[in-house]
PDB file of C-alpha atoms in Angstrom:
ATOM      1  CA  UNK A 219     275.616 275.352 219.355  1.00  0.00           C
ATOM      2  CA  UNK A 220     278.865 273.820 220.518  1.00  0.00           C
ATOM      3  CA  UNK A 221     280.980 275.418 223.188  1.00  0.00           C
ATOM      4  CA  UNK A 222     284.568 276.294 222.327  1.00  0.00           C
ATOM      5  CA  UNK A 223     286.920 273.724 223.792  1.00  0.00           C
ATOM      6  CA  UNK A 224     290.673 273.911 223.669  1.00  0.00           C
ATOM      7  CA  UNK A 225     293.090 271.067 224.209  1.00  0.00           C
ATOM      8  CA  UNK A 226     295.950 271.358 226.690  1.00  0.00           C
ATOM      9  CA  UNK A 227     298.378 272.256 223.903  1.00  0.00           C
ATOM     10  CA  UNK A 228     295.968 274.796 222.377  1.00  0.00           C
ATOM     11  CA  UNK A 229     295.449 276.404 225.784  1.00  0.00           C
ATOM     12  CA  UNK A 230     299.206 276.805 226.269  1.00  0.00           C
ATOM     13  CA  UNK A 231     299.530 278.361 222.816  1.00  0.00           C
ATOM     14  CA  UNK A 232     296.530 280.680 223.177  1.00  0.00           C
ATOM     15  CA  UNK A 233     297.765 282.148 226.443  1.00  0.00           C
ATOM     16  CA  UNK A 234     301.495 281.804 225.739  1.00  0.00           C
ATOM     17  CA  UNK A 235     302.158 279.812 228.902  1.00  0.00           C
ATOM     18  CA  UNK A 236     304.307 276.765 229.439  1.00  0.00           C
ATOM     19  CA  UNK A 237     302.772 273.342 230.064  1.00  0.00           C
ATOM     20  CA  UNK A 238     304.307 273.490 233.530  1.00  0.00           C
ATOM     21  CA  UNK A 239     302.455 276.747 234.285  1.00  0.00           C
ATOM     22  CA  UNK A 240     299.149 275.360 233.076  1.00  0.00           C
ATOM     23  CA  UNK A 241     299.594 272.168 235.117  1.00  0.00           C
ATOM     24  CA  UNK A 242     300.472 274.239 238.180  1.00  0.00           C
ATOM     25  CA  UNK A 243     297.342 276.380 237.811  1.00  0.00           C
ATOM     26  CA  UNK A 244     295.353 273.153 237.729  1.00  0.00           C
ATOM     27  CA  UNK A 245     297.254 271.756 240.725  1.00  0.00           C
ATOM     28  CA  UNK A 246     296.403 274.797 242.863  1.00  0.00           C
ATOM     29  CA  UNK A 247     292.823 274.626 241.573  1.00  0.00           C
ATOM     30  CA  UNK A 248     292.747 277.881 239.653  1.00  0.00           C
ATOM     31  CA  UNK A 249     291.623 275.900 236.615  1.00  0.00           C
ATOM     32  CA  UNK A 250     289.484 272.780 236.390  1.00  0.00           C
ATOM     33  CA  UNK A 251     289.486 271.422 232.839  1.00  0.00           C
ATOM     34  CA  UNK A 252     287.172 268.702 231.646  1.00  0.00           C
ATOM     35  CA  UNK A 253     288.927 265.361 231.427  1.00  0.00           C
ATOM     36  CA  UNK A 254     288.298 262.719 228.829  1.00  0.00           C
ATOM     37  CA  UNK A 255     290.643 259.836 229.473  1.00  0.00           C
ATOM     38  CA  UNK A 256     294.105 261.391 229.664  1.00  0.00           C
ATOM     39  CA  UNK A 257     293.080 264.462 227.667  1.00  0.00           C
ATOM     40  CA  UNK A 258     292.136 267.814 229.160  1.00  0.00           C
ATOM     41  CA  UNK A 259     289.752 270.267 227.541  1.00  0.00           C
ATOM     42  CA  UNK A 260     289.164 273.879 228.469  1.00  0.00           C
ATOM     43  CA  UNK A 261     285.776 275.486 227.889  1.00  0.00           C
ATOM     44  CA  UNK A 262     284.628 279.096 227.945  1.00  0.00           C
ATOM     45  CA  UNK A 263     284.649 279.273 231.763  1.00  0.00           C
ATOM     46  CA  UNK A 264     288.271 278.126 231.963  1.00  0.00           C
ATOM     47  CA  UNK A 265     289.300 280.523 229.182  1.00  0.00           C
ATOM     48  CA  UNK A 266     287.697 283.399 231.085  1.00  0.00           C
ATOM     49  CA  UNK A 267     289.401 282.307 234.320  1.00  0.00           C
ATOM     50  CA  UNK A 268     292.771 282.075 232.570  1.00  0.00           C
ATOM     51  CA  UNK A 269     292.327 285.600 231.199  1.00  0.00           C
ATOM     52  CA  UNK A 270     291.634 286.861 234.726  1.00  0.00           C
ATOM     53  CA  UNK A 271     294.548 284.898 236.200  1.00  0.00           C
ATOM     54  CA  UNK A 272     297.034 286.326 233.710  1.00  0.00           C
ATOM     55  CA  UNK A 273     295.667 289.834 234.106  1.00  0.00           C
ATOM     56  CA  UNK A 274     295.967 289.510 237.871  1.00  0.00           C
ATOM     57  CA  UNK A 275     299.558 288.293 237.547  1.00  0.00           C
ATOM     58  CA  UNK A 276     300.384 291.187 235.224  1.00  0.00           C
ATOM     59  CA  UNK A 277     299.065 293.576 237.879  1.00  0.00           C
ATOM     60  CA  UNK A 278     301.269 291.886 240.471  1.00  0.00           C
ATOM     61  CA  UNK A 279     298.682 289.959 242.457  1.00  0.00           C
ATOM     62  CA  UNK A 280     299.733 286.742 244.137  1.00  0.00           C
ATOM     63  CA  UNK A 281     298.231 283.487 242.917  1.00  0.00           C
ATOM     64  CA  UNK A 282     296.608 283.060 246.330  1.00  0.00           C
ATOM     65  CA  UNK A 283     294.902 286.470 246.032  1.00  0.00           C
ATOM     66  CA  UNK A 284     293.672 285.488 242.575  1.00  0.00           C
ATOM     67  CA  UNK A 285     292.470 282.099 243.817  1.00  0.00           C
ATOM     68  CA  UNK A 286     290.556 283.665 246.699  1.00  0.00           C
ATOM     69  CA  UNK A 287     289.052 286.265 244.381  1.00  0.00           C
ATOM     70  CA  UNK A 288     287.863 283.583 241.946  1.00  0.00           C
ATOM     71  CA  UNK A 289     286.354 281.587 244.850  1.00  0.00           C
ATOM     72  CA  UNK A 290     284.310 284.620 245.900  1.00  0.00           C
ATOM     73  CA  UNK A 291     282.579 284.554 242.515  1.00  0.00           C
ATOM     74  CA  UNK A 292     281.764 280.857 242.887  1.00  0.00           C
ATOM     75  CA  UNK A 293     280.397 281.189 246.433  1.00  0.00           C
ATOM     76  CA  UNK A 294     279.038 284.736 246.667  1.00  0.00           C
ATOM     77  CA  UNK A 295     278.492 285.965 243.124  1.00  0.00           C
ATOM     78  CA  UNK A 296     279.586 288.815 240.910  1.00  0.00           C
ATOM     79  CA  UNK A 297     278.826 291.758 243.190  1.00  0.00           C
ATOM     80  CA  UNK A 298     280.825 290.370 246.127  1.00  0.00           C
ATOM     81  CA  UNK A 299     283.649 289.564 243.725  1.00  0.00           C
ATOM     82  CA  UNK A 300     283.647 293.125 242.370  1.00  0.00           C
ATOM     83  CA  UNK A 301     283.739 294.589 245.893  1.00  0.00           C
ATOM     84  CA  UNK A 302     286.738 292.405 246.721  1.00  0.00           C
ATOM     85  CA  UNK A 303     288.365 293.375 243.419  1.00  0.00           C
ATOM     86  CA  UNK A 304     288.137 297.069 244.327  1.00  0.00           C
ATOM     87  CA  UNK A 305     289.711 296.373 247.726  1.00  0.00           C
ATOM     88  CA  UNK A 306     292.526 294.303 246.200  1.00  0.00           C
ATOM     89  CA  UNK A 307     293.093 296.870 243.454  1.00  0.00           C
ATOM     90  CA  UNK A 308     293.339 299.710 245.987  1.00  0.00           C
ATOM     91  CA  UNK A 309     296.001 297.809 247.944  1.00  0.00           C
ATOM     92  CA  UNK A 310     297.898 296.899 244.786  1.00  0.00           C
ATOM     93  CA  UNK A 311     297.857 300.489 243.508  1.00  0.00           C
ATOM     94  CA  UNK A 312     299.547 301.613 246.742  1.00  0.00           C
ATOM     95  CA  UNK A 313     302.148 298.840 246.377  1.00  0.00           C
ATOM     96  CA  UNK A 314     302.825 299.651 242.723  1.00  0.00           C
ATOM     97  CA  UNK A 315     303.177 303.367 243.495  1.00  0.00           C
ATOM     98  CA  UNK A 316     305.806 302.519 246.124  1.00  0.00           C
ATOM     99  CA  UNK A 317     307.642 300.246 243.692  1.00  0.00           C
ATOM    100  CA  UNK A 318     307.540 303.016 241.066  1.00  0.00           C
ATOM    101  CA  UNK A 319     309.035 305.515 243.523  1.00  0.00           C
ATOM    102  CA  UNK A 320     311.793 303.083 244.484  1.00  0.00           C
ATOM    103  CA  UNK A 321     312.552 302.412 240.825  1.00  0.00           C
ATOM    104  CA  UNK A 322     312.632 306.128 239.986  1.00  0.00           C
ATOM    105  CA  UNK A 323     315.011 306.740 242.932  1.00  0.00           C
ATOM    106  CA  UNK A 324     317.271 303.898 241.791  1.00  0.00           C
ATOM    107  CA  UNK A 325     317.314 305.195 238.202  1.00  0.00           C
ATOM    108  CA  UNK A 326     318.198 308.700 239.386  1.00  0.00           C
ATOM    109  CA  UNK A 327     320.996 307.370 241.617  1.00  0.00           C
ATOM    110  CA  UNK A 328     322.416 305.227 238.809  1.00  0.00           C
ATOM    111  CA  UNK A 329     322.245 308.118 236.345  1.00  0.00           C
ATOM    112  CA  UNK A 330     324.062 310.443 238.758  1.00  0.00           C
ATOM    113  CA  UNK A 331     326.784 307.864 239.431  1.00  0.00           C
ATOM    114  CA  UNK A 332     327.142 307.210 235.706  1.00  0.00           C
ATOM    115  CA  UNK A 333     327.398 310.957 234.965  1.00  0.00           C
ATOM    116  CA  UNK A 334     329.998 311.460 237.708  1.00  0.00           C
ATOM    117  CA  UNK A 335     332.038 308.539 236.397  1.00  0.00           C
ATOM    118  CA  UNK A 336     331.799 309.812 232.818  1.00  0.00           C
ATOM    119  CA  UNK A 337     333.114 313.239 233.935  1.00  0.00           C
ATOM    120  CA  UNK A 338     336.231 311.666 235.422  1.00  0.00           C
ATOM    121  CA  UNK A 339     336.982 310.060 232.072  1.00  0.00           C
ATOM    122  CA  UNK A 340     337.185 313.482 230.421  1.00  0.00           C
TER     123      UNK A 340
END
């Protein structure tokens, strides 16, 4: 049974990221592809890590938070990683709620200003 391996180009296409992004994730040690000569290959572990990295980014986590969270799994296992995930998620939910409130306030202010301006036009 052979493990799925993606080339650098295939990895970029699968996750819709630029080569620069993928190289950067390697540079900061979020990903560690297998190397064969100048070629890089990404196995199941790297695909799973990339999925988690992109999900974390979508939720607004910093790359450093994601890196630390992935290191917990490597050094302390799944349960410790899940505990840390809950802690990080709780903090991020508070941050996102604040951003949502600020955005809603800004939208309301813009709408009011727009409506007032439209009234002056007749």
